[in-house]
PDB file of C-alpha atoms in Angstrom:
ATOM      1  CA  MET A 197    -164.730  30.182-142.227  1.00 46.00           C
ATOM      2  CA  ARG A 198    -167.630  34.043-140.874  1.00 47.00           C
ATOM      3  CA  TRP A 199    -164.583  34.699-142.704  1.00 41.00           C
ATOM      4  CA  TYR A 200    -167.364  35.480-145.152  1.00 41.00           C
ATOM      5  CA  THR A 201    -168.978  38.557-143.589  1.00 42.00           C
ATOM      6  CA  LEU A 202    -167.483  41.208-145.849  1.00 42.00           C
ATOM      7  CA  PHE A 203    -167.768  39.331-149.090  1.00 43.00           C
ATOM      8  CA  THR A 204    -171.416  38.428-148.996  1.00 44.00           C
ATOM      9  CA  LEU A 205    -171.978  42.199-148.863  1.00 40.00           C
ATOM     10  CA  VAL A 206    -170.019  42.551-152.084  1.00 38.00           C
ATOM     11  CA  ALA A 207    -172.024  39.715-153.581  1.00 40.00           C
ATOM     12  CA  ALA A 208    -175.289  41.345-152.556  1.00 40.00           C
ATOM     13  CA  ALA A 209    -174.272  44.604-154.207  1.00 37.00           C
ATOM     14  CA  LEU A 210    -173.093  42.932-157.389  1.00 35.00           C
ATOM     15  CA  PHE A 211    -176.024  40.623-157.902  1.00 37.00           C
ATOM     16  CA  CYS A 212    -178.841  42.511-156.121  1.00 36.00           C
ATOM     17  CA  SER A 213    -179.394  39.370-154.138  1.00 40.00           C
ATOM     18  CA  ARG A 214    -181.427  40.856-151.295  1.00 45.00           C
ATOM     19  CA  PRO A 215    -183.517  43.991-150.709  1.00 43.00           C
ATOM     20  CA  ALA A 216    -182.036  46.441-148.228  1.00 42.00           C
ATOM     21  CA  SER A 217    -184.597  45.522-145.570  1.00 41.00           C
ATOM     22  CA  ALA A 218    -183.837  41.780-145.656  1.00 51.00           C
ATOM     23  CA  ALA A 219    -182.936  40.043-142.431  1.00 59.00           C
ATOM     24  CA  ALA A 220    -179.638  38.275-141.896  1.00 61.00           C
ATOM     25  CA  ASP A 221    -179.220  35.147-143.988  1.00 73.00           C
ATOM     26  CA  SER A 222    -177.652  31.915-142.804  1.00 81.00           C
ATOM     27  CA  TYR A 223    -174.885  30.218-144.789  1.00 81.00           C
ATOM     28  CA  GLU A 224    -173.429  26.732-144.607  1.00 92.00           C
ATOM     29  CA  PHE A 225    -170.076  25.526-145.920  1.00 90.00           C
ATOM     30  CA  ASP A 226    -170.074  23.148-148.856  1.00 92.00           C
ATOM     31  CA  LYS A 227    -167.519  20.714-147.454  1.00 93.00           C
ATOM     32  CA  ALA A 228    -167.156  18.904-150.760  1.00 95.00           C
ATOM     33  CA  HIS A 229    -165.678  22.103-152.173  1.00 95.00           C
ATOM     34  CA  SER A 230    -163.887  23.503-149.127  1.00 94.00           C
ATOM     35  CA  HIS A 231    -160.366  22.923-147.782  1.00 95.00           C
ATOM     36  CA  VAL A 232    -158.606  24.144-144.635  1.00 96.00           C
ATOM     37  CA  LEU A 233    -154.846  23.712-145.073  1.00 98.00           C
ATOM     38  CA  PHE A 234    -151.776  24.527-142.981  1.00 98.00           C
ATOM     39  CA  TYR A 235    -148.077  24.651-143.865  1.00 98.00           C
ATOM     40  CA  VAL A 236    -144.998  24.450-141.625  1.00 98.00           C
ATOM     41  CA  ASN A 237    -141.376  24.410-142.681  1.00 98.00           C
ATOM     42  CA  HIS A 238    -139.438  21.183-142.039  1.00 97.00           C
ATOM     43  CA  LEU A 239    -135.690  21.597-141.439  1.00 97.00           C
ATOM     44  CA  GLY A 240    -135.538  24.231-144.164  1.00 97.00           C
ATOM     45  CA  PHE A 241    -135.990  21.552-146.821  1.00 97.00           C
ATOM     46  CA  SER A 242    -139.716  21.867-147.513  1.00 97.00           C
ATOM     47  CA  ASP A 243    -143.029  23.228-146.359  1.00 97.00           C
ATOM     48  CA  MET A 244    -145.021  20.347-144.935  1.00 96.00           C
ATOM     49  CA  LEU A 245    -148.736  20.351-145.771  1.00 97.00           C
ATOM     50  CA  GLY A 246    -151.579  19.280-143.502  1.00 98.00           C
ATOM     51  CA  MET A 247    -155.363  19.460-143.777  1.00 98.00           C
ATOM     52  CA  PHE A 248    -158.197  19.808-141.284  1.00 98.00           C
ATOM     53  CA  THR A 249    -160.844  17.421-142.573  1.00 97.00           C
ATOM     54  CA  LYS A 250    -163.297  17.925-139.705  1.00 97.00           C
ATOM     55  CA  TYR A 251    -164.821  21.331-139.009  1.00 95.00           C
ATOM     56  CA  ASP A 252    -168.128  23.072-138.518  1.00 93.00           C
ATOM     57  CA  GLY A 253    -169.355  26.616-138.240  1.00 88.00           C
ATOM     58  CA  THR A 254    -172.118  29.177-138.376  1.00 78.00           C
ATOM     59  CA  LEU A 255    -172.374  32.286-140.533  1.00 72.00           C
ATOM     60  CA  LYS A 256    -174.900  35.115-140.287  1.00 68.00           C
ATOM     61  CA  PHE A 257    -174.981  38.077-142.645  1.00 59.00           C
ATOM     62  CA  ASP A 258    -177.141  41.201-142.578  1.00 49.00           C
ATOM     63  CA  PRO A 259    -176.846  43.319-145.765  1.00 43.00           C
ATOM     64  CA  ASP A 260    -178.100  46.394-143.883  1.00 48.00           C
ATOM     65  CA  HIS A 261    -175.457  46.048-141.177  1.00 52.00           C
ATOM     66  CA  PRO A 262    -172.522  43.989-142.484  1.00 47.00           C
ATOM     67  CA  GLU A 263    -170.385  45.103-139.557  1.00 55.00           C
ATOM     68  CA  GLN A 264    -172.758  43.146-137.308  1.00 60.00           C
ATOM     69  CA  SER A 265    -172.408  39.923-139.272  1.00 60.00           C
ATOM     70  CA  SER A 266    -170.776  37.046-137.447  1.00 70.00           C
ATOM     71  CA  LEU A 267    -168.532  34.044-138.061  1.00 77.00           C
ATOM     72  CA  ASP A 268    -167.921  31.194-135.647  1.00 87.00           C
ATOM     73  CA  VAL A 269    -165.898  28.217-136.900  1.00 94.00           C
ATOM     74  CA  THR A 270    -164.638  25.182-135.003  1.00 97.00           C
ATOM     75  CA  LEU A 271    -161.875  22.884-136.259  1.00 97.00           C
ATOM     76  CA  PHE A 272    -161.424  19.399-134.841  1.00 98.00           C
ATOM     77  CA  PRO A 273    -157.701  18.465-134.948  1.00 98.00           C
ATOM     78  CA  SER A 274    -158.577  14.789-134.531  1.00 97.00           C
ATOM     79  CA  GLY A 275    -159.342  15.016-138.244  1.00 97.00           C
ATOM     80  CA  ILE A 276    -155.873  16.224-139.248  1.00 98.00           C
ATOM     81  CA  HIS A 277    -154.655  14.519-142.405  1.00 97.00           C
ATOM     82  CA  THR A 278    -151.167  14.567-143.927  1.00 97.00           C
ATOM     83  CA  THR A 279    -149.365  12.217-146.312  1.00 94.00           C
ATOM     84  CA  SER A 280    -148.264  10.074-143.354  1.00 96.00           C
ATOM     85  CA  GLU A 281    -150.499   8.200-140.907  1.00 96.00           C
ATOM     86  CA  LEU A 282    -147.627   8.205-138.403  1.00 97.00           C
ATOM     87  CA  LEU A 283    -147.323  11.977-138.691  1.00 96.00           C
ATOM     88  CA  ASP A 284    -151.084  12.333-138.232  1.00 98.00           C
ATOM     89  CA  THR A 285    -150.779  10.475-134.931  1.00 97.00           C
ATOM     90  CA  ILE A 286    -147.789  12.573-133.830  1.00 97.00           C
ATOM     91  CA  LEU A 287    -149.546  15.850-134.622  1.00 97.00           C
ATOM     92  CA  GLN A 288    -152.620  14.771-132.666  1.00 97.00           C
ATOM     93  CA  GLY A 289    -150.446  13.839-129.678  1.00 97.00           C
ATOM     94  CA  SER A 290    -149.472  15.807-126.568  1.00 97.00           C
ATOM     95  CA  ASN A 291    -146.465  17.560-128.156  1.00 97.00           C
ATOM     96  CA  PHE A 292    -148.574  19.280-130.772  1.00 98.00           C
ATOM     97  CA  PHE A 293    -152.398  19.586-130.932  1.00 98.00           C
ATOM     98  CA  ASN A 294    -153.010  17.384-127.869  1.00 98.00           C
ATOM     99  CA  THR A 295    -156.439  16.418-129.156  1.00 98.00           C
ATOM    100  CA  GLU A 296    -157.323  14.329-126.116  1.00 97.00           C
ATOM    101  CA  GLN A 297    -157.190  17.353-123.825  1.00 98.00           C
ATOM    102  CA  PHE A 298    -158.066  20.033-126.386  1.00 98.00           C
ATOM    103  CA  PRO A 299    -160.420  18.524-128.995  1.00 98.00           C
ATOM    104  CA  GLU A 300    -161.399  21.856-130.582  1.00 98.00           C
ATOM    105  CA  ILE A 301    -159.817  24.899-132.215  1.00 98.00           C
ATOM    106  CA  ARG A 302    -162.210  27.827-132.517  1.00 98.00           C
ATOM    107  CA  PHE A 303    -162.183  31.079-134.504  1.00 97.00           C
ATOM    108  CA  VAL A 304    -164.731  33.787-133.719  1.00 96.00           C
ATOM    109  CA  SER A 305    -164.780  36.959-135.826  1.00 93.00           C
ATOM    110  CA  THR A 306    -164.858  40.392-134.238  1.00 91.00           C
ATOM    111  CA  SER A 307    -164.722  42.813-137.202  1.00 88.00           C
ATOM    112  CA  SER A 308    -164.221  43.135-140.952  1.00 82.00           C
ATOM    113  CA  THR A 309    -162.403  45.757-143.033  1.00 80.00           C
ATOM    114  CA  ILE A 310    -162.545  46.350-146.781  1.00 80.00           C
ATOM    115  CA  THR A 311    -159.072  46.486-148.359  1.00 84.00           C
ATOM    116  CA  GLY A 312    -159.996  46.426-152.061  1.00 81.00           C
ATOM    117  CA  LYS A 313    -162.759  45.752-154.581  1.00 81.00           C
ATOM    118  CA  ASN A 314    -162.958  42.041-153.749  1.00 82.00           C
ATOM    119  CA  THR A 315    -160.638  41.784-150.752  1.00 85.00           C
ATOM    120  CA  GLY A 316    -160.816  42.388-147.044  1.00 82.00           C
ATOM    121  CA  ASP A 317    -159.501  41.483-143.599  1.00 85.00           C
ATOM    122  CA  ILE A 318    -161.579  39.502-141.138  1.00 87.00           C
ATOM    123  CA  ALA A 319    -160.293  39.974-137.597  1.00 93.00           C
ATOM    124  CA  GLY A 320    -161.166  37.638-134.773  1.00 96.00           C
ATOM    125  CA  ASN A 321    -159.945  35.505-131.901  1.00 98.00           C
ATOM    126  CA  LEU A 322    -158.454  32.039-132.288  1.00 98.00           C
ATOM    127  CA  THR A 323    -158.526  29.654-129.345  1.00 98.00           C
ATOM    128  CA  MET A 324    -156.139  26.691-129.469  1.00 98.00           C
ATOM    129  CA  LEU A 325    -154.686  24.564-126.659  1.00 98.00           C
ATOM    130  CA  GLY A 326    -156.676  26.648-124.201  1.00 98.00           C
ATOM    131  CA  VAL A 327    -155.029  29.924-125.301  1.00 98.00           C
ATOM    132  CA  THR A 328    -156.856  32.712-127.124  1.00 98.00           C
ATOM    133  CA  LYS A 329    -154.995  35.091-129.449  1.00 98.00           C
ATOM    134  CA  PRO A 330    -156.076  37.567-132.158  1.00 98.00           C
ATOM    135  CA  LEU A 331    -155.919  36.350-135.752  1.00 97.00           C
ATOM    136  CA  THR A 332    -156.638  38.131-139.024  1.00 94.00           C
ATOM    137  CA  LEU A 333    -157.799  36.371-142.175  1.00 92.00           C
ATOM    138  CA  HIS A 334    -156.909  38.054-145.469  1.00 92.00           C
ATOM    139  CA  VAL A 335    -159.760  37.168-147.797  1.00 86.00           C
ATOM    140  CA  LYS A 336    -160.445  37.414-151.515  1.00 87.00           C
ATOM    141  CA  LEU A 337    -163.878  36.919-153.042  1.00 83.00           C
ATOM    142  CA  ASN A 338    -163.591  34.457-155.926  1.00 88.00           C
ATOM    143  CA  LYS A 339    -167.175  34.511-157.172  1.00 85.00           C
ATOM    144  CA  ALA A 340    -170.717  34.928-155.872  1.00 82.00           C
ATOM    145  CA  ASP A 341    -173.579  33.743-158.081  1.00 87.00           C
ATOM    146  CA  TYR A 342    -176.076  30.963-158.631  1.00 90.00           C
ATOM    147  CA  GLN A 343    -174.298  27.640-159.059  1.00 92.00           C
ATOM    148  CA  PRO A 344    -175.289  26.310-162.498  1.00 94.00           C
ATOM    149  CA  VAL A 345    -175.555  22.654-161.449  1.00 94.00           C
ATOM    150  CA  THR A 346    -177.485  22.997-158.177  1.00 93.00           C
ATOM    151  CA  ASN A 347    -179.063  26.415-158.884  1.00 93.00           C
ATOM    152  CA  LEU A 348    -178.172  27.432-155.322  1.00 93.00           C
ATOM    153  CA  PHE A 349    -176.643  30.818-154.517  1.00 85.00           C
ATOM    154  CA  VAL A 350    -172.995  30.204-153.665  1.00 86.00           C
ATOM    155  CA  ALA A 351    -170.076  32.431-152.702  1.00 82.00           C
ATOM    156  CA  GLY A 352    -166.520  31.157-152.996  1.00 84.00           C
ATOM    157  CA  PHE A 353    -163.445  32.733-151.482  1.00 84.00           C
ATOM    158  CA  HIS A 354    -159.769  32.267-150.690  1.00 91.00           C
ATOM    159  CA  ALA A 355    -158.364  33.195-147.270  1.00 92.00           C
ATOM    160  CA  THR A 356    -154.893  33.205-145.759  1.00 96.00           C
ATOM    161  CA  ALA A 357    -153.415  33.836-142.310  1.00 97.00           C
ATOM    162  CA  THR A 358    -150.196  33.256-140.404  1.00 98.00           C
ATOM    163  CA  LEU A 359    -149.592  32.559-136.728  1.00 98.00           C
ATOM    164  CA  LYS A 360    -146.830  31.502-134.369  1.00 98.00           C
ATOM    165  CA  ARG A 361    -147.675  28.199-132.760  1.00 98.00           C
ATOM    166  CA  SER A 362    -145.483  29.046-129.763  1.00 98.00           C
ATOM    167  CA  ASP A 363    -147.978  31.808-128.908  1.00 98.00           C
ATOM    168  CA  PHE A 364    -150.409  28.997-128.075  1.00 98.00           C
ATOM    169  CA  GLY A 365    -147.881  26.939-126.130  1.00 98.00           C
ATOM    170  CA  MET A 366    -146.999  24.589-128.998  1.00 98.00           C
ATOM    171  CA  SER A 367    -143.223  24.997-128.942  1.00 98.00           C
ATOM    172  CA  TYR A 368    -142.084  21.393-129.418  1.00 98.00           C
ATOM    173  CA  SER A 369    -139.343  20.900-132.033  1.00 97.00           C
ATOM    174  CA  ILE A 370    -138.792  24.594-132.791  1.00 98.00           C
ATOM    175  CA  PRO A 371    -136.743  25.525-134.855  1.00 96.00           C
ATOM    176  CA  LEU A 372    -136.463  22.127-136.582  1.00 97.00           C
ATOM    177  CA  VAL A 373    -140.148  22.508-137.382  1.00 97.00           C
ATOM    178  CA  SER A 374    -140.963  26.168-137.927  1.00 98.00           C
ATOM    179  CA  ASP A 375    -142.724  28.300-135.352  1.00 98.00           C
ATOM    180  CA  GLU A 376    -144.624  30.114-138.099  1.00 98.00           C
ATOM    181  CA  VAL A 377    -147.671  28.336-139.494  1.00 98.00           C
ATOM    182  CA  ARG A 378    -149.278  29.427-142.746  1.00 98.00           C
ATOM    183  CA  ILE A 379    -152.998  28.817-143.198  1.00 97.00           C
ATOM    184  CA  GLU A 380    -154.839  28.678-146.519  1.00 97.00           C
ATOM    185  CA  ILE A 381    -158.576  28.249-146.961  1.00 94.00           C
ATOM    186  CA  GLU A 382    -160.601  27.653-150.101  1.00 93.00           C
ATOM    187  CA  THR A 383    -164.312  27.452-149.490  1.00 88.00           C
ATOM    188  CA  GLU A 384    -167.762  27.668-151.009  1.00 90.00           C
ATOM    189  CA  ALA A 385    -170.691  28.741-148.847  1.00 88.00           C
ATOM    190  CA  VAL A 386    -174.362  28.209-149.667  1.00 90.00           C
ATOM    191  CA  ASP A 387    -177.104  30.665-148.759  1.00 87.00           C
ATOM    192  CA  ILE A 388    -179.414  28.418-146.720  1.00 89.00           C
ATOM    193  CA  ASP A 389    -182.246  30.936-146.391  1.00 81.00           C
ATOM    194  CA  ARG A 390    -182.314  31.566-150.116  1.00 81.00           C
ATOM    195  CA  LYS A 391    -182.296  27.802-150.682  1.00 73.00           C
ATOM    196  CA  ASN A 392    -185.290  27.359-148.385  1.00 67.00           C
ATOM    197  CA  SER A 393    -187.093  30.264-150.050  1.00 61.00           C
ATOM    198  CA  GLU A 394    -186.560  28.690-153.456  1.00 59.00           C
ATOM    199  CA  LYS A 395    -188.081  25.437-152.192  1.00 55.00           C
ATOM    200  CA  LEU A 396    -191.191  27.276-151.013  1.00 48.00           C
ATOM    201  CA  LYS A 397    -191.783  28.542-154.556  1.00 53.00           C
ATOM    202  CA  HIS A 398    -192.244  25.021-155.921  1.00 45.00           C
TER     203      HIS A 398
END
């Protein structure tokens, strides 16, 4: 999720991955090792879990100017998956994500702030159901290093955020289904430019 802006800087410092004059690198998400989850409370009995299985995004990172790095991620709610096919259909319908009219949810970063050695906040704007609101991702760097199986440079991180769905006009069934939505992201991102550079060496 350029949820990643801050933490590739940390990775660069830790592993001397790029000289200071290097241009911005491009990263892609390893979807086999990435998950975008959301939780909402159901009648006070449990937190219901859902997953966005369809998403795409672009990440650019400049080690000289990390504040100018950018993240742009699009989720496609038509790919929502829960433990119930009926619930999947309901969530994609007009009372909730209304995927026919609004097929995309988009997050675009605006800034990043260091909060600790391996943590930071990525601020941006989330657009859902035609409404744009600010959203902050609280991110922790898990690890940044060469992946021993693929030998590609990978950075993995955990991110969380909360929002009120009513802020975006999704107020159906509140308070039976909670207004607050908790988001959790686990992802691995691959340095594409480094990967291409490695190929050129062979």
